[in-house]
Coordinates of C-alpha atoms in Angstrom, one line a residue:
M86 CA -125.7 -135.3 123.9
R87 CA -129.5 -135.7 124.0
L88 CA -130.2 -139.1 125.6
V89 CA -133.1 -141.4 126.4
F90 CA -132.4 -143.5 129.5
A91 CA -134.1 -146.8 130.3
G92 CA -133.8 -148.5 133.7
T93 CA -135.8 -149.7 136.7
P94 CA -134.0 -150.9 139.9
S95 CA -131.7 -149.1 142.2
A96 CA -128.7 -150.5 140.4
A97 CA -129.6 -148.1 137.5
V98 CA -129.8 -145.0 139.6
P99 CA -126.1 -144.1 139.8
T100 CA -125.8 -144.1 136.0
L101 CA -129.0 -142.0 135.6
R102 CA -127.7 -139.4 138.1
R103 CA -124.3 -139.3 136.4
L104 CA -125.7 -138.8 132.9
A105 CA -128.3 -136.3 134.0
A106 CA -125.5 -134.1 135.4
E107 CA -123.5 -134.2 132.1
H108 CA -126.1 -134.5 129.3
D109 CA -129.6 -133.7 128.2
I110 CA -131.9 -136.5 129.3
A111 CA -135.0 -136.2 127.0
A112 CA -136.9 -138.8 128.9
V113 CA -136.5 -141.7 131.3
V114 CA -138.2 -145.1 130.5
T115 CA -139.0 -147.4 133.4
R116 CA -141.3 -150.2 134.4
P117 CA -144.8 -149.3 135.8
D118 CA -145.4 -148.9 139.5
A119 CA -145.3 -152.2 141.3
P120 CA -147.0 -153.4 144.5
L121 CA -144.6 -153.6 147.4
G122 CA -144.7 -154.6 151.1
R123 CA -147.3 -156.5 153.0
K124 CA -150.0 -154.0 152.0
R125 CA -149.0 -154.3 148.3
V126 CA -148.9 -150.5 147.9
L127 CA -148.2 -149.4 144.3
T128 CA -144.8 -147.9 144.4
P129 CA -142.8 -146.1 141.6
S130 CA -139.5 -147.8 140.6
P131 CA -136.3 -146.4 142.1
V132 CA -135.4 -145.0 138.7
A133 CA -138.8 -143.3 138.4
Q134 CA -138.4 -141.7 141.8
V135 CA -135.0 -140.3 141.0
A136 CA -136.2 -139.1 137.6
E137 CA -139.1 -137.2 139.1
E138 CA -136.7 -135.8 141.7
L139 CA -134.5 -134.5 138.9
G140 CA -137.5 -133.1 137.0
L141 CA -137.1 -135.5 134.1
R142 CA -140.0 -136.7 131.9
V143 CA -140.9 -140.3 132.8
I144 CA -142.4 -142.9 130.4
K145 CA -143.7 -145.9 132.3
A146 CA -143.9 -149.0 130.1
A147 CA -144.2 -152.7 130.9
R148 CA -142.9 -153.5 127.4
L149 CA -141.1 -151.5 124.8
D150 CA -144.0 -152.0 122.4
D151 CA -145.3 -149.8 119.5
A152 CA -146.7 -147.2 121.9
A153 CA -143.5 -146.9 123.8
T154 CA -141.5 -146.8 120.6
A155 CA -143.7 -144.0 119.2
S156 CA -143.2 -142.0 122.5
I157 CA -139.4 -142.5 122.3
A158 CA -139.2 -141.6 118.6
E159 CA -140.8 -138.2 119.4
L160 CA -137.9 -137.3 121.7
D161 CA -135.3 -137.0 118.8
A162 CA -132.6 -138.5 121.1
E163 CA -129.2 -139.1 119.7
L164 CA -128.4 -142.1 121.9
G165 CA -130.3 -144.6 124.1
V166 CA -128.7 -145.8 127.4
I167 CA -130.2 -148.9 129.1
V168 CA -129.3 -150.2 132.6
A169 CA -131.4 -153.1 133.9
Y170 CA -134.7 -151.9 132.5
G171 CA -136.3 -155.4 132.6
G172 CA -137.4 -155.7 129.0
L173 CA -136.1 -156.3 125.5
V174 CA -135.3 -153.5 122.9
R175 CA -136.3 -154.7 119.4
E176 CA -136.5 -153.0 116.0
P177 CA -137.6 -150.5 115.1
L178 CA -136.7 -149.1 118.5
L179 CA -133.1 -150.3 118.3
S180 CA -132.5 -147.9 115.5
T181 CA -134.7 -145.0 116.7
P182 CA -132.0 -142.9 118.4
S183 CA -129.6 -141.9 115.7
K184 CA -126.6 -143.6 117.4
G185 CA -128.6 -146.6 118.6
W186 CA -128.5 -147.9 122.2
I187 CA -125.8 -148.9 124.6
N188 CA -126.2 -151.2 127.6
L189 CA -124.4 -151.3 130.9
H190 CA -124.2 -155.0 131.9
F191 CA -122.9 -156.2 135.3
S192 CA -120.5 -158.8 134.0
L193 CA -117.3 -159.3 132.0
L194 CA -118.9 -160.1 128.7
P195 CA -119.3 -162.6 127.1
E196 CA -119.5 -164.1 130.6
W197 CA -123.0 -164.2 132.2
R198 CA -125.2 -162.9 129.5
G199 CA -128.8 -162.5 130.9
A200 CA -130.9 -161.2 133.7
A201 CA -128.8 -162.3 136.8
P202 CA -125.1 -161.9 136.0
V203 CA -123.8 -160.9 139.4
Q204 CA -125.8 -163.7 141.1
R205 CA -124.7 -166.4 138.7
A206 CA -121.0 -165.3 138.9
L207 CA -121.0 -165.5 142.6
I208 CA -122.7 -168.9 142.7
N209 CA -120.1 -170.1 140.2
G210 CA -117.4 -168.9 142.6
D211 CA -115.9 -166.4 140.0
A212 CA -112.9 -164.5 141.4
R213 CA -113.2 -161.7 138.8
L214 CA -116.3 -159.6 138.5
G215 CA -116.9 -156.4 136.7
A216 CA -119.0 -154.4 134.3
S217 CA -119.2 -153.9 130.5
V218 CA -120.8 -151.3 128.2
F219 CA -121.8 -152.6 124.8
Q220 CA -123.8 -151.8 121.7
L221 CA -127.3 -153.2 122.0
V222 CA -128.2 -155.7 119.2
P223 CA -131.1 -158.0 118.8
A224 CA -129.2 -161.0 120.2
L225 CA -129.1 -161.3 124.0
D226 CA -126.1 -159.2 125.4
A227 CA -124.1 -160.0 122.3
G228 CA -123.1 -156.6 120.9
D229 CA -119.7 -155.2 120.4
V230 CA -118.1 -153.9 123.6
F231 CA -117.0 -150.3 124.2
A232 CA -115.4 -150.7 127.6
V233 CA -114.9 -153.2 130.4
R234 CA -113.9 -152.6 134.0
V235 CA -112.8 -155.3 136.5
V236 CA -113.9 -154.5 140.0
E237 CA -112.5 -155.8 143.3
V238 CA -115.2 -157.0 145.7
A239 CA -115.0 -158.2 149.2
A240 CA -114.5 -162.0 149.5
E241 CA -117.7 -162.4 151.6
A242 CA -119.9 -159.8 149.9
T243 CA -123.3 -160.9 149.0
A244 CA -125.0 -160.2 145.6
D245 CA -126.7 -157.0 146.8
V246 CA -123.5 -155.5 148.1
V247 CA -121.6 -156.5 145.0
L248 CA -124.3 -155.0 142.8
E249 CA -124.1 -151.7 144.7
T250 CA -120.4 -151.5 144.0
L251 CA -120.7 -152.4 140.3
A252 CA -123.5 -149.9 139.9
V253 CA -121.3 -147.0 141.0
E254 CA -118.3 -148.2 139.0
G255 CA -120.6 -148.9 136.0
A256 CA -121.9 -145.4 136.1
D257 CA -118.4 -144.0 135.6
L258 CA -117.8 -146.5 132.9
T259 CA -121.0 -145.6 131.1
A260 CA -120.4 -141.9 131.3
E261 CA -116.9 -142.3 129.8
V262 CA -118.4 -144.3 126.9
V263 CA -121.2 -141.8 126.3
S264 CA -118.7 -139.0 126.1
S265 CA -116.5 -140.9 123.7
I266 CA -119.5 -141.6 121.5
G267 CA -120.4 -137.9 121.6
D268 CA -116.9 -136.8 120.5
G269 CA -116.5 -139.5 117.9
T270 CA -113.6 -141.4 119.6
A271 CA -115.5 -144.4 120.8
V272 CA -114.3 -147.8 119.5
A273 CA -116.3 -151.0 120.1
V274 CA -114.8 -154.5 119.6
P275 CA -116.5 -157.9 119.1
Q276 CA -116.9 -160.0 122.2
S277 CA -114.3 -162.8 122.4
G278 CA -114.5 -166.1 124.4
T279 CA -117.1 -168.6 125.2
P280 CA -120.4 -167.0 126.4
S281 CA -122.1 -168.2 129.6
L282 CA -125.7 -167.6 130.4
A283 CA -127.2 -166.0 133.5
P284 CA -131.0 -166.7 133.6
K285 CA -133.2 -165.2 136.3
L286 CA -133.0 -167.0 139.6
T287 CA -135.8 -169.0 141.0
L288 CA -136.6 -170.1 144.6
D289 CA -135.0 -173.5 143.9
D290 CA -131.7 -171.7 143.2
G291 CA -131.6 -170.7 146.9
V292 CA -131.5 -174.3 148.2
L293 CA -128.2 -175.0 150.0
D294 CA -126.7 -178.5 149.3
W295 CA -124.9 -179.5 152.5
S296 CA -123.2 -182.4 150.7
E297 CA -121.1 -179.9 148.8
P298 CA -117.8 -178.4 150.2
L299 CA -118.1 -175.2 152.2
A300 CA -116.7 -173.1 149.3
R301 CA -119.6 -174.1 147.1
V302 CA -122.2 -173.7 149.8
F303 CA -121.0 -170.3 150.7
A304 CA -120.7 -169.2 147.0
R305 CA -124.4 -170.1 146.5
Y306 CA -125.3 -168.3 149.7
R307 CA -123.6 -165.1 148.5
G308 CA -125.2 -165.4 145.0
V309 CA -128.8 -165.8 146.2
T310 CA -128.7 -163.2 149.1
P311 CA -130.9 -161.4 149.5
E312 CA -133.1 -162.7 146.6
P313 CA -134.4 -165.3 146.2
G314 CA -132.8 -166.1 149.5
A315 CA -130.6 -168.9 150.7
H316 CA -132.6 -171.6 152.5
T317 CA -132.7 -175.2 153.7
T318 CA -135.3 -177.4 155.4
V319 CA -135.2 -178.4 159.1
D320 CA -137.7 -180.9 160.4
G321 CA -139.6 -180.5 157.1
L322 CA -139.9 -176.7 157.4
R323 CA -138.1 -174.1 155.3
L324 CA -135.5 -172.1 157.2
K325 CA -134.1 -169.0 155.4
I326 CA -130.4 -168.3 156.0
L327 CA -130.1 -164.5 156.3
E328 CA -126.5 -164.1 157.5
A329 CA -123.7 -166.6 157.3
A330 CA -119.9 -166.8 156.9
P331 CA -117.2 -169.5 156.6
S332 CA -116.5 -170.9 160.1
S333 CA -113.1 -170.3 161.6
D334 CA -111.3 -173.2 163.3
A335 CA -114.5 -175.2 163.8
P336 CA -114.2 -179.0 163.7
R337 CA -115.8 -180.8 160.8
Q338 CA -119.2 -182.4 161.2
D339 CA -121.5 -184.5 159.0
P340 CA -123.2 -182.7 156.1
G341 CA -126.4 -181.1 157.4
A342 CA -125.5 -181.7 161.1
I343 CA -126.3 -178.7 163.3
S344 CA -124.4 -177.6 166.4
A345 CA -124.4 -174.3 168.3
T346 CA -121.8 -172.0 169.8
K347 CA -122.5 -168.9 171.8
T348 CA -122.7 -166.8 168.7
A349 CA -123.6 -169.0 165.7
L350 CA -125.1 -172.2 164.4
L351 CA -122.6 -174.5 162.7
I352 CA -124.0 -176.5 159.8
G353 CA -121.9 -179.3 158.4
T354 CA -120.8 -179.5 154.8
A355 CA -118.5 -181.8 152.9
S356 CA -115.6 -179.9 154.4
E357 CA -115.8 -177.2 157.1
P358 CA -119.1 -176.0 158.6
L359 CA -120.9 -172.9 157.7
A360 CA -121.4 -170.4 160.5
V361 CA -125.0 -169.0 160.5
T362 CA -125.9 -166.0 162.7
R363 CA -129.3 -164.9 161.5
V364 CA -132.3 -167.0 160.2
Q365 CA -135.9 -166.6 159.3
P366 CA -138.2 -169.6 160.1
A367 CA -141.2 -170.2 157.9
G368 CA -144.1 -167.9 158.8
K369 CA -142.0 -165.9 161.3
G370 CA -139.7 -162.9 161.3
A371 CA -135.9 -162.7 161.2
M372 CA -134.1 -163.7 164.4
N373 CA -130.8 -164.6 165.9
A374 CA -129.8 -168.1 164.7
V375 CA -128.8 -169.3 168.2
D376 CA -132.1 -168.0 169.7
W377 CA -134.0 -170.0 167.1
W378 CA -132.0 -173.1 167.9
R379 CA -132.7 -172.8 171.6
G380 CA -136.4 -172.7 170.9
Q381 CA -136.4 -176.1 169.2
R382 CA -137.6 -179.0 171.2
D383 CA -135.2 -181.7 170.0
T384 CA -132.0 -180.1 168.9
E385 CA -130.0 -183.3 169.0
N386 CA -131.9 -184.8 166.1
L387 CA -132.5 -181.8 163.9
R388 CA -130.6 -181.7 160.6
A389 CA -130.4 -179.2 157.8
G390 CA -131.8 -180.5 154.5
A391 CA -134.2 -182.9 156.2

């Protein structure tokens, strides 16, 4: 089929590569170049880079406005496929490809509709994660679902690792749906169950609450790593928690209390401590957590969250 593809981050790349190998991609729509790094160098999106590598036409648009709609309408595409583009598709663009648009979403819809489904699912402690392909409609992530895939992820995997896994599985799922739409066998069913929402994360979402049990603290750490980043305050300064895991056989200590072993910092929660192995102090680079601890003047009185 002749497709138009819309996506921006690396999570959309596996689907683009898969569809480009099997179908005619008329054009790829992605967000404009963005400033990255300390020098704020304008850099094409991961999707733009791969599209150019594949020799595909690229349309860069911050919004799918009238100009973008006109450009896409000229393509005479049969189907639009969107994966984490970062903008809304509204009419008349929704109806511009003859078969409309489908969306790969990284949740088991109707769970976690919105911009951060993987992160919110992990923060919530969900045991089941997966991907859904659905018909795009004006309402947020509310269209009929063509296919769903439950994906097993490692119990300690952070959001970036989980998203990489779902991106690969989702590419296969999307390719199957596109093929079934092309041969006329696709069937979409209405979503069932109570929807939950997954708004974009803010810096405040990364604050670890040491008064909660370890399971809740670690779930939040997984969901906000690497962005916006798990963090706490120590002696009034922000400390980013880069690498952590549930402690094994460590004695309980007061919530926020910090102790050190040879290999990790132990920070108390309402149950067992969290073992922290890598941190980033405010204004400094990433470092070994124990090395940071040894550099503090008064380790006996330092507490996380204070």
